[in-house]
Short mmCIF file of N, CA and C in Angstrom, two decimals:
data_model
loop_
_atom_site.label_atom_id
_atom_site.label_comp_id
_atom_site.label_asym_id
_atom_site.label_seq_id
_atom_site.Cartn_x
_atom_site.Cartn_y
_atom_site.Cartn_z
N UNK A 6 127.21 79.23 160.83
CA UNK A 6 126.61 78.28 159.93
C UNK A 6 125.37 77.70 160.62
N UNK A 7 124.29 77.68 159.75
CA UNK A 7 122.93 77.38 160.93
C UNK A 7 123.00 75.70 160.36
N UNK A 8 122.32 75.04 161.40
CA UNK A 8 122.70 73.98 160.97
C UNK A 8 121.00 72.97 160.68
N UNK A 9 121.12 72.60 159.90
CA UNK A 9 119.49 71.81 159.29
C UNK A 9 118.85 70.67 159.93
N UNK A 10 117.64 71.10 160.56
CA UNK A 10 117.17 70.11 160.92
C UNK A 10 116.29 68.98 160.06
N UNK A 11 116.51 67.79 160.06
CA UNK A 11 115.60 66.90 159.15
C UNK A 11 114.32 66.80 159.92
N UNK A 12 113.12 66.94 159.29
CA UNK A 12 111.33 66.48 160.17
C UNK A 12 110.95 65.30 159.15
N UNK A 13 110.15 64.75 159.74
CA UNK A 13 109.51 63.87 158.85
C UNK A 13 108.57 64.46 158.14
N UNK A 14 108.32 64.23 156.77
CA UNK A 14 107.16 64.46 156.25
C UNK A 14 106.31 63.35 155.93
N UNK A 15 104.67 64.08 156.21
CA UNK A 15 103.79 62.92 156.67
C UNK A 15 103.15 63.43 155.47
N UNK A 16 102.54 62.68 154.51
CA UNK A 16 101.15 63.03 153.44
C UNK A 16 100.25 63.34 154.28
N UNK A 17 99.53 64.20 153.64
CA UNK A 17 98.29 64.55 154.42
C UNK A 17 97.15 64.34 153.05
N UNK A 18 95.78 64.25 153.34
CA UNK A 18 95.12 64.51 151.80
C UNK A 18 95.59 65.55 150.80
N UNK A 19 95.88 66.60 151.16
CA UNK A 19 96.18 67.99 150.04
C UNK A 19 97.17 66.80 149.15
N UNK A 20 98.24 66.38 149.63
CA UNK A 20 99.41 66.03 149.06
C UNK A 20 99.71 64.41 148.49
N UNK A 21 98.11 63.95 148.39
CA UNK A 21 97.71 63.04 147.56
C UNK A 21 98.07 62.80 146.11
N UNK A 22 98.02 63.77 145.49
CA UNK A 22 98.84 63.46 143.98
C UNK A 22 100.32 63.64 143.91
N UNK A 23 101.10 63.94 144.89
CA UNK A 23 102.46 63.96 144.35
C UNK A 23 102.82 62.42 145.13
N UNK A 24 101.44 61.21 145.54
CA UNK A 24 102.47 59.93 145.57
C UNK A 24 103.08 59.49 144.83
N UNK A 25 102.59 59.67 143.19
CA UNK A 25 102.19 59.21 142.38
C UNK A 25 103.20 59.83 141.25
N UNK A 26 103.74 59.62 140.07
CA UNK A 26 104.34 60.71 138.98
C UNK A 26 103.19 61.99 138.34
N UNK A 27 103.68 63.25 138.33
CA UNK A 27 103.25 63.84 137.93
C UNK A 27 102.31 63.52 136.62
N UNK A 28 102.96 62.91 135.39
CA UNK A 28 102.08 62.62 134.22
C UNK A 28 100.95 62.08 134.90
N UNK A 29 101.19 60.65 135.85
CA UNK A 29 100.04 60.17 136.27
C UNK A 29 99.09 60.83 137.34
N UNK A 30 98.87 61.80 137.76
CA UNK A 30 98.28 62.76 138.32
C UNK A 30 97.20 63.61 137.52
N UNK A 31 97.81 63.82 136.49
CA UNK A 31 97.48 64.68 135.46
C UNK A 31 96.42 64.00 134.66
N UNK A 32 96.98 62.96 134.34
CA UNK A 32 96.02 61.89 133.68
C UNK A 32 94.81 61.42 134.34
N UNK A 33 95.27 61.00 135.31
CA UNK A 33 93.93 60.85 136.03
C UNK A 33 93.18 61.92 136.26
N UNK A 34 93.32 63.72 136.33
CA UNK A 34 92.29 64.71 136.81
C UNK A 34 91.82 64.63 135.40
N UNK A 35 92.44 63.99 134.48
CA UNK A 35 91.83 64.87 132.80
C UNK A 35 90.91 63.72 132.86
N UNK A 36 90.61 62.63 133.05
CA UNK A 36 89.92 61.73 132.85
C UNK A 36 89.07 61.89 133.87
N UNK A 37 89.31 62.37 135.26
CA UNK A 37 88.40 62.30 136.22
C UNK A 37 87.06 63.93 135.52
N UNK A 38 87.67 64.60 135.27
CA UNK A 38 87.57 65.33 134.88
C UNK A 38 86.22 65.41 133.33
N UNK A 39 86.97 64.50 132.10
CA UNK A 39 86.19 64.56 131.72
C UNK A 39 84.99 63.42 131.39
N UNK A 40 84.66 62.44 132.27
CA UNK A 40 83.82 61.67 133.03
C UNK A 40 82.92 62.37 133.61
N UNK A 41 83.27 63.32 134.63
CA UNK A 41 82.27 64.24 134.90
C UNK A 41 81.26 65.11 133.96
N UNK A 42 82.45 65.55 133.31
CA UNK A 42 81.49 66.67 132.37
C UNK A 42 80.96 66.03 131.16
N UNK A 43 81.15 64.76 130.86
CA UNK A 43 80.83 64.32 129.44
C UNK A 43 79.07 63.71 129.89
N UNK A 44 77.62 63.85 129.53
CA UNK A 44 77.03 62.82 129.70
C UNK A 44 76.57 62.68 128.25
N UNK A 45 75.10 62.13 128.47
CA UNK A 45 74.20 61.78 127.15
C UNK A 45 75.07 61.36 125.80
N UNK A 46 74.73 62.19 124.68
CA UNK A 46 75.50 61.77 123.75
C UNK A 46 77.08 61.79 123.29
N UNK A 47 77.57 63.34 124.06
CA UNK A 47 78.90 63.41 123.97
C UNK A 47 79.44 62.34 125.01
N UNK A 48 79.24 61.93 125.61
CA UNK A 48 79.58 60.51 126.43
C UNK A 48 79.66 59.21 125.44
N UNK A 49 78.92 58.98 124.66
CA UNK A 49 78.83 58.15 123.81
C UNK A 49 79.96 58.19 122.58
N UNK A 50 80.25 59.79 122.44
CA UNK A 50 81.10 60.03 121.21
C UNK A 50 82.48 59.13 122.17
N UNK A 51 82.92 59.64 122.93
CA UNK A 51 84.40 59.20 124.28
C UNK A 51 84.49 57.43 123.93
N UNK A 52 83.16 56.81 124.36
CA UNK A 52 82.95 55.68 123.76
C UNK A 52 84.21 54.97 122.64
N UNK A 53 83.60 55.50 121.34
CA UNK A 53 85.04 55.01 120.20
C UNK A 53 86.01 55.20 120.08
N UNK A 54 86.73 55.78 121.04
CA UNK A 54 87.75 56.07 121.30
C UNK A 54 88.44 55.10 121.95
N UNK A 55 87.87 54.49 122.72
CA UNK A 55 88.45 53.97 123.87
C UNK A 55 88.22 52.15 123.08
N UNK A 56 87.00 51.94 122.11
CA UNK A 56 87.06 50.83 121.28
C UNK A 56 88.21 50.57 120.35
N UNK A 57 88.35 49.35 119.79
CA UNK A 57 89.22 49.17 118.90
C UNK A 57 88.43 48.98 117.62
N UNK A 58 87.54 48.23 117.69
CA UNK A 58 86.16 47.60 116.99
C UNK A 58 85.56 48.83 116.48
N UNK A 59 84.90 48.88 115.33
CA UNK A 59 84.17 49.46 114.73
C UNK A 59 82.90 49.50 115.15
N UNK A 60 82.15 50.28 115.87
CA UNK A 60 80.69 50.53 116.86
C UNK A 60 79.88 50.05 115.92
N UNK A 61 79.67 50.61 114.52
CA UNK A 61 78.80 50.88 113.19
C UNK A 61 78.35 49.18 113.41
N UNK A 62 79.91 48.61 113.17
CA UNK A 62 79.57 47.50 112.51
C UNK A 62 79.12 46.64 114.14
N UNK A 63 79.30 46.66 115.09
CA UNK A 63 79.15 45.96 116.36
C UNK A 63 77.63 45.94 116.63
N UNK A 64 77.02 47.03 116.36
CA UNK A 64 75.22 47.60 116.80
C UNK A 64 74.80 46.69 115.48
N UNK A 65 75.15 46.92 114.63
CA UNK A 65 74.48 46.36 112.98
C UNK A 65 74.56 44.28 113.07
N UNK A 66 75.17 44.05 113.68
CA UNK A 66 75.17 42.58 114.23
C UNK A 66 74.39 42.39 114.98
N UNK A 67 74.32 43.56 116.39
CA UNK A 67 73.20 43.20 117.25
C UNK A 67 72.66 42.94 116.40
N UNK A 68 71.84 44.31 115.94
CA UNK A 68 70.14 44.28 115.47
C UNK A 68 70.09 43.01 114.83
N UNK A 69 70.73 42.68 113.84
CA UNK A 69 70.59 41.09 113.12
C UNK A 69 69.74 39.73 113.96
N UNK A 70 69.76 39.99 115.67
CA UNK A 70 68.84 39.02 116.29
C UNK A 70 67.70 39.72 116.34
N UNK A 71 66.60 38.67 116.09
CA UNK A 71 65.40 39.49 116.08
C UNK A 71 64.81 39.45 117.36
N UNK A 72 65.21 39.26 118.77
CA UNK A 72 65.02 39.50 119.93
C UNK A 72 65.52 41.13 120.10
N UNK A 73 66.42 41.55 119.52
CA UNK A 73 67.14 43.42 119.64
C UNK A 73 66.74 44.12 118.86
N UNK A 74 65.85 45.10 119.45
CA UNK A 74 65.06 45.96 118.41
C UNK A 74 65.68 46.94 118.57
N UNK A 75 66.05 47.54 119.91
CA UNK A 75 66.93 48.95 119.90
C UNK A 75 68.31 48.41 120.98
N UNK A 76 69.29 49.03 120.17
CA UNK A 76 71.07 49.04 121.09
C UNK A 76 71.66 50.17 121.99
N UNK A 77 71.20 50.72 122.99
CA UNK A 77 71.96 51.87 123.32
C UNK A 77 73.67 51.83 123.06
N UNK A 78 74.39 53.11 122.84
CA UNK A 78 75.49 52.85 122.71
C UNK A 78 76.02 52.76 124.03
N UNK A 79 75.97 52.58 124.91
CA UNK A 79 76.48 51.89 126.15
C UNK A 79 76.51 50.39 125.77
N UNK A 80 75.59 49.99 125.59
CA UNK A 80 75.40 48.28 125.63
C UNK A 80 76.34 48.29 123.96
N UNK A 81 76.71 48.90 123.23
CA UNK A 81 77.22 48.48 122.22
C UNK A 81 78.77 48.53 122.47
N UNK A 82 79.01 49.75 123.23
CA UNK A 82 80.44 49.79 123.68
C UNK A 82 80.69 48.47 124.50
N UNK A 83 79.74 48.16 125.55
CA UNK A 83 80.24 46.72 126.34
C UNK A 83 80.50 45.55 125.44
N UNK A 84 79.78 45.62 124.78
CA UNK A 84 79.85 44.03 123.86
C UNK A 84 80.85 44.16 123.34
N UNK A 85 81.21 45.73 122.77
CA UNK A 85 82.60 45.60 121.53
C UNK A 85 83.57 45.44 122.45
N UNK A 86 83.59 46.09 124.12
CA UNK A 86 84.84 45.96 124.44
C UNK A 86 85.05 44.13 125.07
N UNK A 87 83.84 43.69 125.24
CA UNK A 87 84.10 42.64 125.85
C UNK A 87 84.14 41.39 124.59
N UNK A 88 84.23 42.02 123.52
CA UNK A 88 84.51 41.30 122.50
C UNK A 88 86.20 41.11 122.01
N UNK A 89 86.41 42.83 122.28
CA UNK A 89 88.06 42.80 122.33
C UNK A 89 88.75 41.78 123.83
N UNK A 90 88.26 42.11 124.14
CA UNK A 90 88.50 40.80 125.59
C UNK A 90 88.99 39.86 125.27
N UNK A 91 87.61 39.35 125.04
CA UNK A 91 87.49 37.94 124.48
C UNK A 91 88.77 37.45 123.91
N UNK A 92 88.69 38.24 122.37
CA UNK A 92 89.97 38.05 121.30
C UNK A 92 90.82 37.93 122.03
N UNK A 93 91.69 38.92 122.87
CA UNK A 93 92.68 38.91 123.15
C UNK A 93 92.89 37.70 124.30
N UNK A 94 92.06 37.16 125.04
CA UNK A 94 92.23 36.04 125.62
C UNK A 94 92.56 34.49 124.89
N UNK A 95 91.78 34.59 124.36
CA UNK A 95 91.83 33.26 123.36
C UNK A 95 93.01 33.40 122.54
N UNK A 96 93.55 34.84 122.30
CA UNK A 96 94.77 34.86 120.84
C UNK A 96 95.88 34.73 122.23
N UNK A 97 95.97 35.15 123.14
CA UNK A 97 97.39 34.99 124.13
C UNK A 97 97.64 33.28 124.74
N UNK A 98 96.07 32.56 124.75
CA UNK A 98 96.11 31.19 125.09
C UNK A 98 96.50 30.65 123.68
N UNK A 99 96.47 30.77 122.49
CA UNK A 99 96.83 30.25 120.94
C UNK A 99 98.49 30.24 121.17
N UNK A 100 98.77 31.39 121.40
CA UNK A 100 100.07 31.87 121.26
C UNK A 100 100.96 30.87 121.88
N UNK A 101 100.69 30.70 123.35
CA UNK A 101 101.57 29.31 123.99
C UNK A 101 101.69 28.27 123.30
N UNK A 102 100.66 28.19 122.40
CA UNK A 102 100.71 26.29 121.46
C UNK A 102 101.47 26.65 120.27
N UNK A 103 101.54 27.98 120.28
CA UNK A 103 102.39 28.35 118.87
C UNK A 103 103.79 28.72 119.05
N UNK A 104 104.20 29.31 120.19
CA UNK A 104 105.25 29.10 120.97
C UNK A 104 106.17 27.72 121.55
N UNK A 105 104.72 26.42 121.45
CA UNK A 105 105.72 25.34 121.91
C UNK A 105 106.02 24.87 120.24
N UNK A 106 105.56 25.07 119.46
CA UNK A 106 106.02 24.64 117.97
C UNK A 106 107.27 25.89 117.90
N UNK A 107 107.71 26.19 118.55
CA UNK A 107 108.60 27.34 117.75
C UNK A 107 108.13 28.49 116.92
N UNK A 108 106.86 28.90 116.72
CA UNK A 108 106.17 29.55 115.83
C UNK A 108 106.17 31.16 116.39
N UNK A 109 106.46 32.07 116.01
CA UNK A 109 105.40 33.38 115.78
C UNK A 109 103.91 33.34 115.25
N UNK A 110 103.80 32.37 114.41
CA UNK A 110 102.26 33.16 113.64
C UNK A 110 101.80 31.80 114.82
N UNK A 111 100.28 32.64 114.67
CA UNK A 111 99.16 31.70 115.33
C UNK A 111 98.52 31.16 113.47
N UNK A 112 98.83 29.71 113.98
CA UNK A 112 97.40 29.02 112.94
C UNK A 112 96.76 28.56 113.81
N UNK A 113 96.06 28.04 112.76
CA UNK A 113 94.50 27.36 113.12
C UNK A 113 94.62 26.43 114.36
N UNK A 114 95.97 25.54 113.92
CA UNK A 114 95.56 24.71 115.19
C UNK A 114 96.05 25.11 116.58
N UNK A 115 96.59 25.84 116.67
CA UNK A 115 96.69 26.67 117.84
C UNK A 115 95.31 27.14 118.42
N UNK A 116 94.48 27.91 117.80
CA UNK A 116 93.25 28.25 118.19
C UNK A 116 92.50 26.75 118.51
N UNK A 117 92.83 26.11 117.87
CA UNK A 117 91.91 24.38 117.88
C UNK A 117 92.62 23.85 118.94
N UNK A 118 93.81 23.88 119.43
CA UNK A 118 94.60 23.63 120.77
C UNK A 118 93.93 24.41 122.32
N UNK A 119 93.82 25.79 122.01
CA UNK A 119 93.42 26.45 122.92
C UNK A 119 92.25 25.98 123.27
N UNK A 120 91.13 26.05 122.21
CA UNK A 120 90.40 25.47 122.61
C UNK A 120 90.00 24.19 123.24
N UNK A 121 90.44 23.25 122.49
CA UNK A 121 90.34 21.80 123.14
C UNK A 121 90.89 22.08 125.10
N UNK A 122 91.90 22.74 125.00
CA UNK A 122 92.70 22.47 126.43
C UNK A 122 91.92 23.23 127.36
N UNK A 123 91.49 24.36 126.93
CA UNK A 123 90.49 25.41 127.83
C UNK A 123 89.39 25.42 128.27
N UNK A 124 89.08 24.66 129.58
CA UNK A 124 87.58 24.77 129.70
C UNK A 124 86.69 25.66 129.35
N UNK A 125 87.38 26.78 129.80
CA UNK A 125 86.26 28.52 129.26
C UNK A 125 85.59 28.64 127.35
N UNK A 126 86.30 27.72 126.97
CA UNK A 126 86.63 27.64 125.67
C UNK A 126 85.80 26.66 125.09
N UNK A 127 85.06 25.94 125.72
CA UNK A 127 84.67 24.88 125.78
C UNK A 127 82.94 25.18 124.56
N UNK A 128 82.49 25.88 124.60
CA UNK A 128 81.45 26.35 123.46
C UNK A 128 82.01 26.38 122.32
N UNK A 129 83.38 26.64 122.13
CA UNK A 129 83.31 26.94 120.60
C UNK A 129 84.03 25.78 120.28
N UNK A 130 83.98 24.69 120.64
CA UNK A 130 84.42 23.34 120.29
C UNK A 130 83.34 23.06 118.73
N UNK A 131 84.11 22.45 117.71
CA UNK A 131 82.93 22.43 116.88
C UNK A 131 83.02 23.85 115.52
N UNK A 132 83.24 24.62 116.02
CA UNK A 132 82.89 26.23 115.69
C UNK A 132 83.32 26.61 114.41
N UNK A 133 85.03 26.13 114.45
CA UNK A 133 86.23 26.15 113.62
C UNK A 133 85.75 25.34 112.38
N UNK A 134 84.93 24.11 112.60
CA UNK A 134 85.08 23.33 110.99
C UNK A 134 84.08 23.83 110.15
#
């Protein structure tokens, strides 16, 4: 009977993706992957995908200031995503004031709570009436 020796195994770079779960390995080369190969406009298409917001309607607001004459869709993807941001910051700070009422739904004064209590929040004081 031969009998088994235990060695340590050490990672080396080659053996960099199996720290990790396979799906997540995978995921990351397909994305590393197609980052690389996507530029110019098919880069832009990847864009709405990754939005929740409607691009059409996000660029069509820019232009509405008459300081923005042209929007690249880069700068339109930032605004929409940092618009979804936004939302979701302000709707998770609502939620606690709607949570201390016992509530699921967010109303109004929840958003009018968040705001008042939130310094960051502090511009759109006013906004709501």
């Amino acid at each position: 009977m031969a009998a088994a020796v235990a060695t340590p195994v050490i990672p080396t770079e080659l053996d960099h993706d199996r720290c990790g779960s396979e799906e997540e390995s995978r995921g990351a080369e397909a994305e590393e992957e197609g980052s690389r190969q996507q530029t110019g406009p098919a880069a832009a298409v990847s864009h709405g995908r990754l939005s929740k917001l409607p691009l059409a309607r996000i660029k069509a607001l820019m232009k509405t200031d008459p300081d923005v004459s042209l929007a690249s869709q880069e700068s339109v993807f930032i605004i929409a995503k940092a618009t979804e941001l936004f939302v979701e910051m302000i709707a998770k700070d609502a939620l606690v004031y709607a949570q201390q009422g016992k509530r699921k739904t967010l109303q109004r004064k929840d958003l009018d709570n968040a705001i008042e209590a939130i310094d960051e929040f502090a511009f759109l004081e006013g906004t709501l009436d």
